[in-house]
Amino acid sequence: MDHVTGNEASPDRRHDDLEGVRVSILGLGASGEAAARLALHKGGDVHVSDSRAEPAAAARGAQLQELGAHVELGEHDLDRILGSDLVVVSPGIPPHSPVLRRLRDGGVRWISEPELAFRFFRSPLIAVTGTNGKTTTAVLTAHLLRSAGMDVGLGGNIGGGLGPAASVLALREPSPDWLVVEMSSFQLADIDTFRPDIGVVTNLAPDHLDRYDSVEAYYGDKANLFRNSGPDSRWVLDGDDPVVDGLAGEAEGERFYVTSGGEAGVGANLDATRSAGRLGGAMAGSVLTMDLGDGPVELVDADDLPLVGAHNQKNALFAAVVAGLAGAPVDSLRAGLRTATSVPHRLELVAVRDGVSWVNDSKATNVAATVSALASLPGPVVLLLGGKDKQEDLAPLAAAVAAGAGEGRIRGVVAFGEAGPRLARALTDTGARVALRSGEFDGVVVFGAGLAQPGDTLLLSPACSSFDQFDNYQARGERFSALAGEATA
């Protein structure tokens, strides 16, 4: 039996078990628990540790102990971890944390949870990453494949109850026809052999600068998606952003480009090792069109796509070309696009009261996502903006708000939370009415609703993480939706 370590295994190898392998898993969140269950199922000698000792971690730990794992809460046993054959690190542990510095100093390499899962996948893999749109694209891809009658496993970074961690998918029996896995930059940072059959990059924009030293470092982790490319790899990329193509570098395989419009034959000058697919049409009144090399095929009118926001038309194009490459016939793509539904917390229309539409975009946790949301809605909009500051450059947001205010598409902006004061300062000269509100989230929402008039949209698109007042963006979005329900009762 081959031992599975972070230093072994070629990109094409798969493994049968972990018998005799000492596995240490750092972090006991959802991904850490899933990795531990997979390692135990495969016969590994499993040690799990977490610096926290809170009830949720303790409950997970108790279940894993019953299955045979050794669990340590409140600290990390460095001697035991340093003596492991394989170390799996949860994405919530930052790279500069003391425990990872100690491992690095000890010459220990580690892998991410999806990398562990990949070593046991038996199904072809679609991996979706990008700064924004990756969850919507992954969910729509799975929906389109299922509409074509295929068995699909959906999971990874997707969260929000939409799918499990990748290691849960690795335990599925029988193996599905396709796996669709969303990958974050944190997960891609620690891959080794991970290699998708179809890889997707929806877009790139600055994000997570509270964790990364630079935008380049963040993009560098995203670029790991292409690390193990081969001649049979297929890549579906944002054709409107040259930075995305640059991220792929000289990666082997075919490239297919998704654009928001333009002429057929985008990327036709690529060399013989690559071919191009072109998708076009992303504004109201246009037709979503796909070209996988056999000529353009019309899919659906943009107006027939049941998703809020122009940017979701592009996400739908990504999903269509990926599903088409995976074998879904055109007729099923058309039917699937017409039955698509919004991802929770992503431009989700949750209520209408007195002519005001309440739209939950809590998943917009960075500037680029909020800028995209503002561009996708006709207005007028009352924007709820704030949360935990990720230290992003706010100039693009200020420009978008200024443009919207000048066009009459922004009724007002309510800045709140830890980032509220910095946001309010950044938007001072935009021409928009900006109100800085302190206190609890409920009061912020009620104040914003009071600014809205019939025909307006009350938009929660915070451009910040939720961790100043909520456990996650889902909890923030759920509270907004609950307030919407109370307002419409």
XYZ file of C-alpha atoms in Angstrom:
489
model
C 0.000 0.000 0.000
C 1.311 3.455 -0.900
C 1.371 5.916 1.962
C -0.479 9.104 1.100
C 1.449 12.195 2.164
C 1.610 15.782 1.075
C 4.879 15.005 -0.701
C 3.702 12.042 -2.744
C 1.162 11.211 -5.405
C 1.196 12.336 -8.996
C -1.764 14.319 -10.352
C -3.226 11.179 -11.938
C -3.053 8.871 -8.918
C -5.996 7.855 -6.787
C -5.846 5.919 -3.522
C -7.804 3.091 -2.016
C -7.222 3.537 1.713
C -5.172 5.150 4.462
C -4.274 1.986 6.348
C -1.216 2.622 8.498
C -1.182 6.346 7.746
C -0.990 8.772 10.695
C -3.332 11.633 9.817
C -3.548 14.913 11.719
C -6.436 17.269 11.003
C -6.252 20.850 12.239
C -9.580 22.579 12.756
C -12.893 21.046 13.757
C -15.351 23.004 11.674
C -17.478 21.425 8.959
C -14.540 20.729 6.625
C -12.333 19.365 9.433
C -15.067 17.019 10.591
C -15.654 15.836 7.012
C -11.935 15.214 6.475
C -11.745 13.247 9.720
C -14.724 11.078 8.791
C -13.209 10.352 5.383
C -9.811 9.512 6.857
C -11.381 7.233 9.456
C -13.497 5.510 6.811
C -10.340 4.857 4.803
C -8.549 3.296 7.780
C -6.324 6.167 8.876
C -4.965 6.664 12.399
C -6.669 10.016 12.916
C -5.796 12.847 15.308
C -7.975 15.969 15.283
C -7.155 19.186 17.109
C -8.719 22.629 17.428
C -7.552 25.638 19.421
C -11.197 26.245 20.345
C -13.138 24.292 22.932
C -16.588 25.724 22.285
C -19.717 23.515 22.417
C -20.056 23.025 18.648
C -16.449 21.809 18.364
C -16.884 19.619 21.445
C -19.989 17.986 19.974
C -18.203 17.230 16.707
C -15.218 15.936 18.634
C -17.335 13.578 20.736
C -18.846 12.031 17.612
C -15.415 11.564 16.036
C -14.055 9.961 19.219
C -16.846 7.378 19.054
C -15.654 6.574 15.527
C -12.082 6.056 16.703
C -10.381 9.428 16.322
C -8.155 11.017 18.958
C -9.536 14.513 19.581
C -7.811 17.417 21.317
C -9.590 20.702 22.018
C -8.153 23.972 23.278
C -4.667 23.426 21.865
C -2.619 21.659 19.193
C -0.256 18.829 20.193
C 2.719 19.859 18.035
C 4.743 16.715 18.778
C 1.960 14.468 17.544
C 1.258 16.641 14.508
C 4.947 16.831 13.576
C 5.068 13.028 13.684
C 2.183 12.601 11.253
C 2.410 11.189 7.746
C -0.335 13.494 6.484
C -1.545 16.850 7.801
C -4.851 18.388 6.686
C -5.478 22.047 7.579
C -8.918 23.668 7.623
C -9.310 26.867 5.567
C -10.255 28.926 8.607
C -6.718 28.682 10.011
C -4.735 31.611 8.572
C -1.288 30.881 7.099
C 0.470 33.104 9.640
C -1.071 31.403 12.675
C 1.387 30.131 15.333
C 0.615 26.458 14.717
C 1.281 26.715 10.981
C 4.457 28.703 11.599
C 5.666 25.865 13.829
C 4.838 23.280 11.186
C 6.574 25.346 8.533
C 9.654 25.685 10.717
C 9.586 21.921 11.223
C 9.559 21.269 7.473
C 6.036 19.835 7.519
C 3.849 20.255 4.459
C 0.085 20.189 4.724
C -2.877 19.902 2.391
C -6.397 21.273 2.280
C -9.529 19.211 2.845
C -10.569 19.176 -0.859
C -7.102 17.873 -1.738
C -7.635 14.939 0.614
C -11.059 14.309 -0.899
C -9.716 14.487 -4.448
C -7.400 11.557 -3.772
C -10.462 9.371 -3.321
C -12.740 10.799 -6.007
C -13.819 8.298 -8.647
C -16.005 10.656 -10.682
C -14.963 13.319 -13.195
C -14.566 16.682 -11.499
C -15.734 20.224 -12.247
C -14.002 22.787 -10.002
C -15.339 26.340 -9.841
C -13.457 29.297 -8.404
C -13.358 33.068 -8.826
C -13.972 36.079 -6.633
C -17.715 36.406 -7.261
C -20.336 34.239 -8.933
C -18.695 30.928 -8.131
C -21.500 29.667 -5.879
C -24.207 30.639 -8.361
C -22.230 29.079 -11.217
C -21.637 25.855 -9.315
C -25.290 25.529 -8.282
C -26.530 26.299 -11.804
C -24.069 23.827 -13.328
C -25.340 21.071 -11.043
C -28.931 22.048 -11.870
C -28.283 21.889 -15.628
C -26.565 18.513 -15.381
C -29.415 17.136 -13.291
C -31.875 18.513 -15.826
C -30.033 16.360 -18.362
C -30.669 13.277 -16.211
C -27.207 13.006 -14.671
C -26.393 12.128 -11.068
C -24.382 15.040 -9.629
C -22.537 15.584 -6.365
C -22.372 19.282 -5.416
C -20.242 20.618 -2.571
C -16.948 22.086 -1.451
C -16.731 25.687 -0.290
C -20.341 26.252 -1.306
C -21.808 26.136 2.217
C -25.152 27.657 3.124
C -26.813 24.239 3.148
C -26.335 23.972 -0.632
C -23.801 21.178 -0.461
C -21.396 19.390 1.896
C -17.627 19.529 2.177
C -15.700 17.772 -0.584
C -14.773 14.869 1.706
C -18.451 13.993 2.094
C -18.689 13.689 -1.700
C -15.719 11.306 -1.672
C -17.789 8.861 0.386
C -20.735 8.756 -2.014
C -21.651 5.286 -3.228
C -22.131 4.752 -6.035
C -19.994 7.531 -7.414
C -22.073 10.144 -9.262
C -21.711 10.926 -12.958
C -20.065 14.272 -12.142
C -18.792 16.120 -9.100
C -19.139 19.916 -8.958
C -16.905 21.445 -6.275
C -16.604 25.133 -5.409
C -13.047 26.060 -4.385
C -11.958 29.076 -2.345
C -8.509 30.620 -2.545
C -7.832 29.310 0.965
C -8.505 25.748 -0.204
C -6.518 26.128 -3.423
C -3.538 27.436 -1.433
C -2.856 23.955 -0.084
C -3.478 21.570 -2.959
C -0.904 19.139 -4.292
C -2.442 16.710 -6.780
C -5.864 18.326 -7.184
C -6.793 18.413 -10.858
C -10.247 19.140 -12.299
C -11.426 17.715 -15.595
C -13.171 21.048 -16.178
C -11.893 24.091 -14.299
C -13.802 27.379 -14.085
C -12.705 30.903 -13.137
C -15.712 33.223 -13.098
C -13.808 36.487 -12.490
C -11.121 38.110 -10.347
C -11.232 41.140 -8.074
C -9.460 42.120 -4.842
C -10.745 40.253 -1.789
C -9.635 38.880 1.592
C -7.016 41.575 2.027
C -7.474 41.160 5.770
C -5.751 37.784 5.305
C -3.503 38.266 2.275
C -0.552 40.637 2.166
C -1.426 41.688 -1.396
C -3.868 41.176 -4.239
C -1.114 39.302 -6.069
C -0.872 36.778 -3.236
C -4.631 36.228 -3.364
C -4.544 35.738 -7.142
C -1.552 33.432 -6.738
C -3.579 31.002 -4.656
C -6.375 31.093 -7.250
C -3.800 30.236 -9.936
C -3.142 26.901 -8.218
C -6.270 25.632 -9.962
C -4.096 25.247 -13.074
C -1.120 23.650 -11.323
C -1.682 20.089 -12.546
C -3.124 20.835 -15.981
C -2.784 18.312 -18.777
C -3.596 18.084 -22.499
C -7.093 16.785 -21.674
C -7.901 19.633 -19.247
C -10.671 22.033 -20.169
C -10.899 25.546 -18.789
C -13.916 27.874 -18.831
C -12.747 31.437 -18.250
C -14.014 35.001 -18.067
C -13.330 36.346 -21.548
C -14.005 39.931 -20.461
C -11.067 40.019 -18.049
C -7.528 39.510 -19.414
C -6.281 39.029 -15.853
C -8.175 35.734 -15.699
C -6.500 34.409 -18.853
C -3.184 35.605 -17.487
C -3.856 33.598 -14.335
C -3.926 30.440 -16.443
C -0.500 31.231 -17.846
C 0.780 28.377 -19.993
C -1.552 25.774 -18.551
C -2.242 22.896 -20.916
C -5.701 22.114 -22.229
C -8.553 23.730 -24.147
C -9.888 27.146 -23.175
C -13.474 28.292 -23.541
C -14.368 31.920 -22.915
C -17.541 33.406 -21.482
C -18.233 37.002 -22.443
C -21.040 39.443 -21.774
C -21.345 40.125 -25.507
C -19.170 40.481 -28.564
C -18.330 38.823 -31.809
C -18.068 35.114 -32.439
C -14.597 33.646 -32.441
C -13.283 35.295 -29.285
C -9.801 33.870 -28.689
C -9.654 32.329 -32.166
C -5.993 33.255 -32.492
C -4.952 30.915 -29.725
C -2.282 28.386 -30.671
C -3.038 24.852 -31.742
C -2.958 23.445 -28.211
C -6.058 25.430 -27.297
C -9.441 26.049 -28.787
C -12.024 28.643 -27.929
C -15.679 28.678 -27.092
C -17.628 31.869 -27.208
C -20.717 32.804 -25.254
C -22.363 36.136 -25.848
C -25.290 38.268 -24.800
C -25.853 39.394 -21.265
C -28.104 42.451 -21.329
C -31.872 42.610 -21.249
C -33.401 41.801 -24.606
C -30.457 39.746 -25.790
C -30.124 36.019 -26.380
C -27.793 33.777 -24.429
C -25.687 32.030 -27.059
C -23.176 29.190 -26.781
C -20.449 28.054 -29.158
C -18.428 24.979 -28.200
C -16.720 24.715 -31.559
C -19.558 23.541 -33.800
C -21.044 26.974 -34.371
C -23.223 29.277 -32.266
C -26.345 27.858 -30.635
C -29.057 30.052 -29.131
C -30.127 28.928 -25.674
C -32.712 31.291 -24.158
C -33.724 34.915 -24.274
C -32.165 36.799 -21.386
C -35.649 37.912 -20.347
C -36.660 34.259 -19.896
C -33.951 33.576 -17.330
C -35.653 33.607 -13.898
C -32.723 35.198 -12.042
C -32.399 38.751 -10.697
C -29.541 40.873 -12.068
C -27.680 41.162 -15.342
C -24.553 39.547 -13.892
C -26.546 36.352 -13.261
C -27.020 36.045 -17.005
C -23.272 35.667 -17.288
C -23.243 33.127 -14.462
C -25.888 31.211 -16.399
C -23.651 31.303 -19.480
C -20.780 29.860 -17.449
C -23.001 27.058 -16.199
C -24.353 26.328 -19.678
C -20.953 25.990 -21.319
C -19.638 23.820 -18.474
C -22.684 21.553 -18.580
C -22.429 21.435 -22.363
C -18.801 20.323 -22.129
C -19.877 17.692 -19.603
C -22.316 16.225 -22.118
C -25.647 17.912 -21.419
C -27.633 18.241 -24.689
C -28.773 21.647 -25.855
C -32.489 20.983 -25.333
C -31.939 20.084 -21.681
C -29.770 23.186 -21.232
C -32.608 25.329 -22.521
C -35.112 23.677 -20.198
C -32.758 23.890 -17.237
C -32.029 27.579 -17.737
C -35.753 28.350 -17.753
C -36.199 26.587 -14.392
C -33.145 28.018 -12.621
C -33.632 29.526 -9.171
C -31.662 32.129 -7.242
C -29.002 31.092 -4.779
C -30.015 32.141 -1.253
C -28.425 35.412 -0.129
C -27.306 36.324 -3.650
C -29.595 39.020 -5.122
C -32.525 37.100 -3.669
C -35.875 38.883 -3.848
C -37.376 38.051 -0.454
C -40.372 40.382 -0.203
C -42.281 43.293 -1.718
C -44.068 45.759 0.545
C -45.829 48.962 -0.463
C -44.082 48.786 -3.815
C -40.588 48.386 -2.300
C -38.597 45.258 -3.276
C -36.460 43.785 -0.478
C -33.393 42.102 -2.025
C -31.027 39.987 0.081
C -27.462 40.060 -1.289
C -25.752 39.246 2.004
C -23.289 37.000 0.185
C -21.765 40.148 -1.365
C -18.885 40.269 1.112
C -16.461 42.250 -1.048
C -16.460 45.493 -2.992
C -16.598 43.883 -6.427
C -19.743 41.926 -5.547
C -21.560 45.048 -4.407
C -20.443 47.021 -7.459
C -21.818 44.196 -9.616
C -25.122 44.205 -7.721
C -25.532 47.957 -8.190
C -24.842 47.603 -11.918
C -27.402 44.811 -12.190
C -30.371 46.687 -10.721
C -32.154 49.548 -12.497
C -32.885 51.500 -9.319
C -33.718 53.541 -7.443
C -31.873 51.660 -4.695
C -31.453 52.182 -0.976
C -28.171 50.394 -0.252
C -27.348 48.843 3.124
C -23.582 48.725 3.311
C -21.304 47.572 6.116
C -20.057 44.868 8.447
C -16.537 43.763 9.350
C -13.912 45.736 7.439
C -11.788 43.610 5.075
C -9.535 46.590 4.332
C -10.304 46.672 0.628
C -9.774 49.712 -1.546
C -13.142 51.501 -1.531
C -12.471 53.648 -4.611
C -14.340 51.284 -7.015
C -17.345 51.307 -4.694
C -17.286 55.095 -4.435
C -17.142 55.346 -8.233
C -20.117 53.003 -8.608
C -22.148 54.919 -6.022
C -21.253 58.238 -7.655
C -22.316 56.933 -11.063
C -25.563 55.577 -9.653
C -26.310 58.805 -7.807
C -25.657 60.833 -10.944
C -28.072 58.661 -12.919
C -30.744 58.729 -10.233
C -30.377 55.003 -9.521
C -29.391 55.410 -5.859
C -31.898 56.836 -3.393
C -29.517 56.610 -0.468
C -26.818 54.610 1.291
C -26.895 53.443 4.900
C -23.438 52.603 6.269
C -23.330 50.419 9.378
C -21.209 48.090 11.467
C -17.496 48.113 12.169
C -16.719 49.314 8.632
C -19.465 51.958 8.691
C -17.330 55.018 9.487
C -14.725 54.250 6.807
C -17.446 53.540 4.248
C -19.245 56.784 5.065
C -16.025 58.776 4.652
C -15.259 57.085 1.335
C -18.710 57.937 -0.049
C -18.844 61.532 1.189
C -18.206 63.167 -2.204
C -20.244 60.774 -4.355
C -23.363 62.920 -4.509
C -25.399 60.200 -2.803
C -27.260 60.690 0.456
C -25.145 58.727 2.951
C -26.304 58.018 6.508
C -24.033 56.434 9.119
C -25.982 54.305 11.582
C -24.626 52.676 14.719
C -26.317 50.045 16.799
C -27.966 46.745 16.005
C -28.636 45.446 12.500
C -32.417 45.510 12.942
C -32.427 49.249 13.479
C -30.240 49.774 10.405
C -32.687 47.834 8.232
C -35.725 49.666 9.619
C -34.017 53.010 8.980
C -33.162 52.015 5.396
C -36.717 50.844 4.758
C -37.941 54.254 5.884
C -35.886 55.912 3.129
C -37.312 53.739 0.343
C -40.229 54.850 -1.810
C -42.636 52.819 -3.984
C -40.720 51.411 -6.937
C -37.424 51.361 -5.011
C -35.279 48.395 -4.033
C -34.024 48.007 -0.472
C -30.739 46.215 -1.161
C -28.618 44.490 1.462
C -25.295 44.202 -0.383
C -22.785 44.871 2.378
C -19.351 44.657 0.634
C -18.056 43.413 3.988
C -17.997 40.204 5.960
C -20.596 39.656 8.673
C -18.382 38.774 11.609
C -18.851 41.999 13.574
C -22.494 41.121 14.361
C -23.209 37.658 12.865
C -21.609 34.224 12.691
C -21.703 34.241 8.888
C -23.298 35.936 5.897
C -26.146 33.401 5.936
C -27.228 34.493 9.420
C -27.117 38.131 8.322
C -29.184 37.403 5.222
C -31.663 35.310 7.171
C -32.195 38.154 9.634
C -32.775 40.599 6.773
C -35.261 38.171 5.214
C -37.027 37.748 8.565
C -37.342 41.512 8.923
C -38.723 41.633 5.395
C -41.312 39.054 6.395
C -42.255 41.068 9.463
C -42.562 44.186 7.337
C -44.902 42.451 4.903
C -47.036 40.677 7.508
